[in-house]
Short mmCIF file of C-alpha atoms in Angstrom, two decimals:
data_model
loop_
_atom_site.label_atom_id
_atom_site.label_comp_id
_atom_site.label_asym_id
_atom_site.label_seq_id
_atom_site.Cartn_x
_atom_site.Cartn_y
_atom_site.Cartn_z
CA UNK A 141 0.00 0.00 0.00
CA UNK A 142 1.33 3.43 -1.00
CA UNK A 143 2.15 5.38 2.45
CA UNK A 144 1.38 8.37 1.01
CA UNK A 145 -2.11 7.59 -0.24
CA UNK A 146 -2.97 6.19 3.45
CA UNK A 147 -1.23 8.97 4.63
CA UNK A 148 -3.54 11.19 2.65
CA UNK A 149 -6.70 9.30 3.13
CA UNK A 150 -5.90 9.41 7.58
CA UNK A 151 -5.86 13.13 7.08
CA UNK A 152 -8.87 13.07 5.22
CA UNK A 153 -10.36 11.02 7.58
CA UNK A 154 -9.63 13.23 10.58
CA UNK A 155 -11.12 16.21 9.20
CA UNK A 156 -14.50 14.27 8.01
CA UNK A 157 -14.30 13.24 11.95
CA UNK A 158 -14.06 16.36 12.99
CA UNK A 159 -17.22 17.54 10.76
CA UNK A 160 -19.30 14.71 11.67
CA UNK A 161 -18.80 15.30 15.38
CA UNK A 162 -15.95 13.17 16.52
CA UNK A 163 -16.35 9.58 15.32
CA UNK A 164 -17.07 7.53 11.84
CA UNK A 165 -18.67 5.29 9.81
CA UNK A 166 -18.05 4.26 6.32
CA UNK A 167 -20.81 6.71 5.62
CA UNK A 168 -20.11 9.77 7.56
CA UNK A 169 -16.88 9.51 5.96
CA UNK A 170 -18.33 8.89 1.88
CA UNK A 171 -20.47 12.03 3.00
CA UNK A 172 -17.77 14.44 4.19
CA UNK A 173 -14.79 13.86 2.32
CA UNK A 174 -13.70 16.25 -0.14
CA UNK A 175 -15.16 14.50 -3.31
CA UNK A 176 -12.95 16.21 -5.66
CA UNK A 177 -9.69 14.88 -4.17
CA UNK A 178 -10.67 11.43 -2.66
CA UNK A 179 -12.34 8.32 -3.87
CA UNK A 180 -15.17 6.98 -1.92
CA UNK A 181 -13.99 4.41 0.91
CA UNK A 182 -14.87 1.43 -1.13
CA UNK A 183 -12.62 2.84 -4.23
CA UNK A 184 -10.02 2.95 -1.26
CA UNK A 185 -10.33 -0.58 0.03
CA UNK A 186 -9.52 -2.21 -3.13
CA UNK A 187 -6.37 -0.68 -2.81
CA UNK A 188 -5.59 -0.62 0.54
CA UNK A 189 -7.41 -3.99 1.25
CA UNK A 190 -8.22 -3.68 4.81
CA UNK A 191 -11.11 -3.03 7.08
CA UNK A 192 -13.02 0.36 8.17
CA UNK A 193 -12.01 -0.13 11.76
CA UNK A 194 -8.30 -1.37 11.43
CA UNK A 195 -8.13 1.88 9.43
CA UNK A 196 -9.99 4.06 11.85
CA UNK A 197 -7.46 2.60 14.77
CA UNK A 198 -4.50 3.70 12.28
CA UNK A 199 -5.58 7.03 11.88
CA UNK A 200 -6.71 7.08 15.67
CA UNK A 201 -9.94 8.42 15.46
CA UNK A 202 -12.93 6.38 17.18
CA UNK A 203 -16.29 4.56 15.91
CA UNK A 204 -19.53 5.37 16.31
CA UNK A 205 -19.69 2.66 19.39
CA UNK A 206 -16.24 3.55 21.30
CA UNK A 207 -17.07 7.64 20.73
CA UNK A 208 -20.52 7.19 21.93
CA UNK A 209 -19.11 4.78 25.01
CA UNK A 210 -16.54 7.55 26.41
CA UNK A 211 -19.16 10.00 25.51
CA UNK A 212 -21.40 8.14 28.27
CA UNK A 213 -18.24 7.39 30.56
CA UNK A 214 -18.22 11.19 30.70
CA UNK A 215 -21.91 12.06 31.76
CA UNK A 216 -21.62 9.29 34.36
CA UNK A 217 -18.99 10.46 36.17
CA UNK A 218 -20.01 14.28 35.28
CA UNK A 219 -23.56 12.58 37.33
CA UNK A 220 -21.91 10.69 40.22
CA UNK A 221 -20.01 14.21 40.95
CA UNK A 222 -22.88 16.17 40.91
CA UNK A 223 -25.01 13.71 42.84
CA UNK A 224 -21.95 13.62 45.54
CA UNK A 225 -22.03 17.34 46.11
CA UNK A 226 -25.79 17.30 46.40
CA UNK A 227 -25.91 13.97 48.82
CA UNK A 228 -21.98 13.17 50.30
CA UNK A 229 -22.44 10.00 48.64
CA UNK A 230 -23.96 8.21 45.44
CA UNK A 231 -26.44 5.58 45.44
CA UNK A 232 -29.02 3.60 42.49
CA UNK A 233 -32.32 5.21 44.13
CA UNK A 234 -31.04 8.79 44.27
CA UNK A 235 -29.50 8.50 40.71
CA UNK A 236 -32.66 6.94 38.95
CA UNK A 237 -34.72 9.56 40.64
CA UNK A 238 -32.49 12.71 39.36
CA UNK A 239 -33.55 10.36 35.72
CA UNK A 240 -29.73 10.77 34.93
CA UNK A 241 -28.40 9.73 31.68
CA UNK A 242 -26.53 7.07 31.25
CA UNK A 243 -28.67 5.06 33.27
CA UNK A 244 -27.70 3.10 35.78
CA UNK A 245 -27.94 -0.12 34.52
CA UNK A 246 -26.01 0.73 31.68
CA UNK A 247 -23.38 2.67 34.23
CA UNK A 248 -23.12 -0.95 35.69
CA UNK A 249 -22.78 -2.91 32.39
CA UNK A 250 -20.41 -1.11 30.84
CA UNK A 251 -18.03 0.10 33.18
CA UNK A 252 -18.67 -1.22 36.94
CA UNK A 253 -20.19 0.92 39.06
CA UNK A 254 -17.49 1.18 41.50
CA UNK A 255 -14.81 2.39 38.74
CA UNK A 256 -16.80 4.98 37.92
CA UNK A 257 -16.68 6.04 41.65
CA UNK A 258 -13.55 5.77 41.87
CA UNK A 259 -13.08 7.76 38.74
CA UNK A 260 -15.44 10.56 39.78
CA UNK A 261 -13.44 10.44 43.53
CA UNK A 262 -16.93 9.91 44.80
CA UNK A 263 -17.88 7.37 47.53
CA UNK A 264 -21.37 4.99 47.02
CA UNK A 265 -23.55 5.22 50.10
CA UNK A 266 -22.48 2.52 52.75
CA UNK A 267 -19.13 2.15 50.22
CA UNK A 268 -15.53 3.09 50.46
CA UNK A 269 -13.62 3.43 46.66
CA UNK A 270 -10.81 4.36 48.70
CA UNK A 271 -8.46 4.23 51.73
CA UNK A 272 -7.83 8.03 52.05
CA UNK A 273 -11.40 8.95 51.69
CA UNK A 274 -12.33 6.13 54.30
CA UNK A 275 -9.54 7.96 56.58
CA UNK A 276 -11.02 11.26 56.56
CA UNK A 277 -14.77 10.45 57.29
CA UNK A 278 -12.96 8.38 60.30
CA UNK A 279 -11.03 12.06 61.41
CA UNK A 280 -14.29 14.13 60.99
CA UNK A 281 -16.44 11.20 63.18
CA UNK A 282 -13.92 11.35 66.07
CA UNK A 283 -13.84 14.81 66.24
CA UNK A 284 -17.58 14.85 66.41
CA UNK A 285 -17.51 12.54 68.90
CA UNK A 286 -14.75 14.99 70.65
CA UNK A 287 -12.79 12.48 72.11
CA UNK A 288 -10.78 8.89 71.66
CA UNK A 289 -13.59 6.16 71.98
CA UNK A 290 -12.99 2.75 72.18
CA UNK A 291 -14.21 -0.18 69.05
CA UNK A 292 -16.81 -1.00 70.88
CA UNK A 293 -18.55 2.13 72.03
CA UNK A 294 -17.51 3.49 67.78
CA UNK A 295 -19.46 1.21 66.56
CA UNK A 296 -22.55 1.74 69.00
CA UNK A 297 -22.77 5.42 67.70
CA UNK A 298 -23.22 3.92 64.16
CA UNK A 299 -20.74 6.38 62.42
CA UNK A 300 -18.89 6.05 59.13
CA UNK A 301 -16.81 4.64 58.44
CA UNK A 302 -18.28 1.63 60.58
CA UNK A 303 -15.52 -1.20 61.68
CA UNK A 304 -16.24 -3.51 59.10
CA UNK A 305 -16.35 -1.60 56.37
CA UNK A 306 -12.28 -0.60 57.79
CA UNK A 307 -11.97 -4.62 57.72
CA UNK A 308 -13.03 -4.85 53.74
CA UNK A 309 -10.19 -2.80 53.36
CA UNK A 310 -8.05 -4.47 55.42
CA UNK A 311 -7.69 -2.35 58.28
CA UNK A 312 -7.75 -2.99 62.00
CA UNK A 313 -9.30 -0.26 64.35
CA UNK A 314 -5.73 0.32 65.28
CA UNK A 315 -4.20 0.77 62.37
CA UNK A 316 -7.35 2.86 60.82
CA UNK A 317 -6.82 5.17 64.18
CA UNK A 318 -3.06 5.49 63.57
CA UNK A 319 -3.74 6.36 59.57
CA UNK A 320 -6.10 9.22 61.01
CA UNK A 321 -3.49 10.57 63.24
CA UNK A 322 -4.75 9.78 66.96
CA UNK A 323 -3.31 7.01 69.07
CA UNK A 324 -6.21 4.34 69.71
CA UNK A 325 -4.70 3.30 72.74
CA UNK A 326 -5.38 6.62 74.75
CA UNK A 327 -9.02 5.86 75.08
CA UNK A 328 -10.60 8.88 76.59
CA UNK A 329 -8.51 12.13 75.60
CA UNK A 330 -9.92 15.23 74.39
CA UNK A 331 -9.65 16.12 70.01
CA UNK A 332 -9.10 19.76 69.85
CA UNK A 333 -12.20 21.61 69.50
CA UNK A 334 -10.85 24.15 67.23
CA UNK A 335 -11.88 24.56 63.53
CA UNK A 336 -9.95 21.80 61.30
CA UNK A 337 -7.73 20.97 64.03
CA UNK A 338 -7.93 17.18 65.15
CA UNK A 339 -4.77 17.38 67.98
CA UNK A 340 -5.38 14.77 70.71
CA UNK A 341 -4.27 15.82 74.40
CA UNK A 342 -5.45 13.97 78.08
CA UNK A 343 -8.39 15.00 79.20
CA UNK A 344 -8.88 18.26 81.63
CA UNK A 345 -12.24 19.25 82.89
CA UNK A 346 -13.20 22.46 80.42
CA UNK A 347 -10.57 22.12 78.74
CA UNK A 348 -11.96 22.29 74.85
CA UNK A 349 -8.89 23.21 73.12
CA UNK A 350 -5.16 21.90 72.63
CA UNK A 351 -1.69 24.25 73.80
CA UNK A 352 -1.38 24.86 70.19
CA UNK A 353 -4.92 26.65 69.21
CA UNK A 354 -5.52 27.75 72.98
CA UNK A 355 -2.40 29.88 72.59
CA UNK A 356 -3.79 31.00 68.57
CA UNK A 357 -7.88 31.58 70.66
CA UNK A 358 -5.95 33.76 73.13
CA UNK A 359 -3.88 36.26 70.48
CA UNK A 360 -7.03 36.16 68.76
CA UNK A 361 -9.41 37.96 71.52
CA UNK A 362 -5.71 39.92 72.65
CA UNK A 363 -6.05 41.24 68.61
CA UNK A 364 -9.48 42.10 69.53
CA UNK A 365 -9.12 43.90 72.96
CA UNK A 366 -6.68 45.94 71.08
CA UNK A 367 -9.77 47.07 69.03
CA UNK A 368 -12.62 47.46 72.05
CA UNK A 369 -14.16 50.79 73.09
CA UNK A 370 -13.50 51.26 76.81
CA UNK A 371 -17.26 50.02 77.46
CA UNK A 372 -16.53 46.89 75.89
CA UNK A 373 -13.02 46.41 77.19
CA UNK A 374 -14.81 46.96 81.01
CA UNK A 375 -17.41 44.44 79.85
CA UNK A 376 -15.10 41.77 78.92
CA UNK A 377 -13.15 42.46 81.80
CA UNK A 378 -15.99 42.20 84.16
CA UNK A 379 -16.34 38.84 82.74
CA UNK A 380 -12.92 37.45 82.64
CA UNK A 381 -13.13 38.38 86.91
CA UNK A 382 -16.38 36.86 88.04
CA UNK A 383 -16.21 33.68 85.16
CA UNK A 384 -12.21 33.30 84.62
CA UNK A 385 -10.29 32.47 82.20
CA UNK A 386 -11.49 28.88 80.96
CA UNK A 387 -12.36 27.30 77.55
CA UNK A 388 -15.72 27.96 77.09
CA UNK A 389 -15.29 31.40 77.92
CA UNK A 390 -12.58 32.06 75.47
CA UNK A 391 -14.32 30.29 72.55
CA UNK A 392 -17.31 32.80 73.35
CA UNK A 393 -15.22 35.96 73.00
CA UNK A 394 -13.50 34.60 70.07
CA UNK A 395 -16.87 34.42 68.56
CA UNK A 396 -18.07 37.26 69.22
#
């Protein structure tokens, strides 16, 4: 086969792709090639005697059936994102009633549901895709919990990640604690109350915060004082005397 005729027909090809939307058939092609410099695809074949798709894979341009499946691949994890951001997780129910296109089914038939999560970086309801997103849901549980449970009284509250979901992904409690950053083995101690921090220190009576933010709380309201009207600096002093200086009151003028 002359390369440059191929090489002249795969350039002819790609822009009759390009005009018929990004795939093509024997026909699409007939229809949009320039008919005063190329033969029809048949005329072609005698030549180059090989088939429509061999060529198609030479020139690296898709068919009608791989264009249309990527096309789909797309919307479905385009929908799994969207349905994440709307729920915190993906499920069959909530996607059939949103009537999302692909549909489910064919989500499941063509590509596995589950790789399409993992794709999108989206987690199916009572399912983990990953590790690492496993590990976070774990950090923001214990710090809504507020302090270092034990396995036992974890899975009582019924939070996610549960304990056996962990174990499907072949982690312990302990080692699932450890990837989240607190030490299992302190059972009681205090997480850090402050925004995104999850520090672990022993428990103190009122105390809400670790060293660490309870130092960044106190510059914080120090900033502020600097601020105050006199009326408000005697008010807050006022309050530091008859309430002192403990957690709860220091998150309150932080706030305010």
């Amino acid at each position: 086969m002359n390369t440059e005729l191929e090489n002249k027909y795969i350039d002819e090809a790609k822009l009759a792709a390009k005009q018929a939307g990004g795939y093509l058939t024997v026909e699409l092609f007939d229809f949009y090639r320039n008919k005063e410099k190329t033969t029809t695809w048949d005329t072609y074949n005698r030549k180059a005697k090989t088939n429509f798709k061999d060529f198609l894979k030479k020139a690296g341009i898709p068919t009608k059936e791989e264009y249309l499946l990527e096309k789909n691949r797309i919307k479905a994890i385009s929908n799994f994102k969207l349905l994440n951001v709307l729920n915190g997780y993906v499920d069959k129910v909530d996607y059939e009633a949103g009537n999302f296109e692909p549909a489910w089914e064919y989500i499941s038939d063509h590509f596995g549901i589950e790789k399409i999560c993992k794709a999108a970086e989206v987690n199916l309801k009572n399912k983990y895709t990953s590790v690492e997103s496993m590990i976070v849901d774990l950090k923001n549980s214990i710090k809504k919990i507020g302090y270092i449970p034990t396995k036992v009284e974890y899975d009582s509250l019924k939070l996610k990640p549960s304990s056996s979901a962990m174990n499907n992904k072949g982690l312990s409690w302990t080692e699932a604690m450890k990837k989240a950053e607190f030490s299992p083995k302190k059972v009681g101690e205090k997480v850090c109350e402050y925004e995104r921090c999850y520090s672990q220190f022993p428990f103190i009576e009122g105390k809400k915060f670790c060293i660490t933010c309870e130092s960044k709380i106190k510059s914080e309201i120090l900033n502020k004082i600097e601020l105050m009207n006199t009326k408000d600096l005697k008010d807050v002093t006022k309050v530091l005397v008859l309430e002192g200086n403990n957690h709860n009151l220091l998150d309150k003028l932080r706030k305010k």
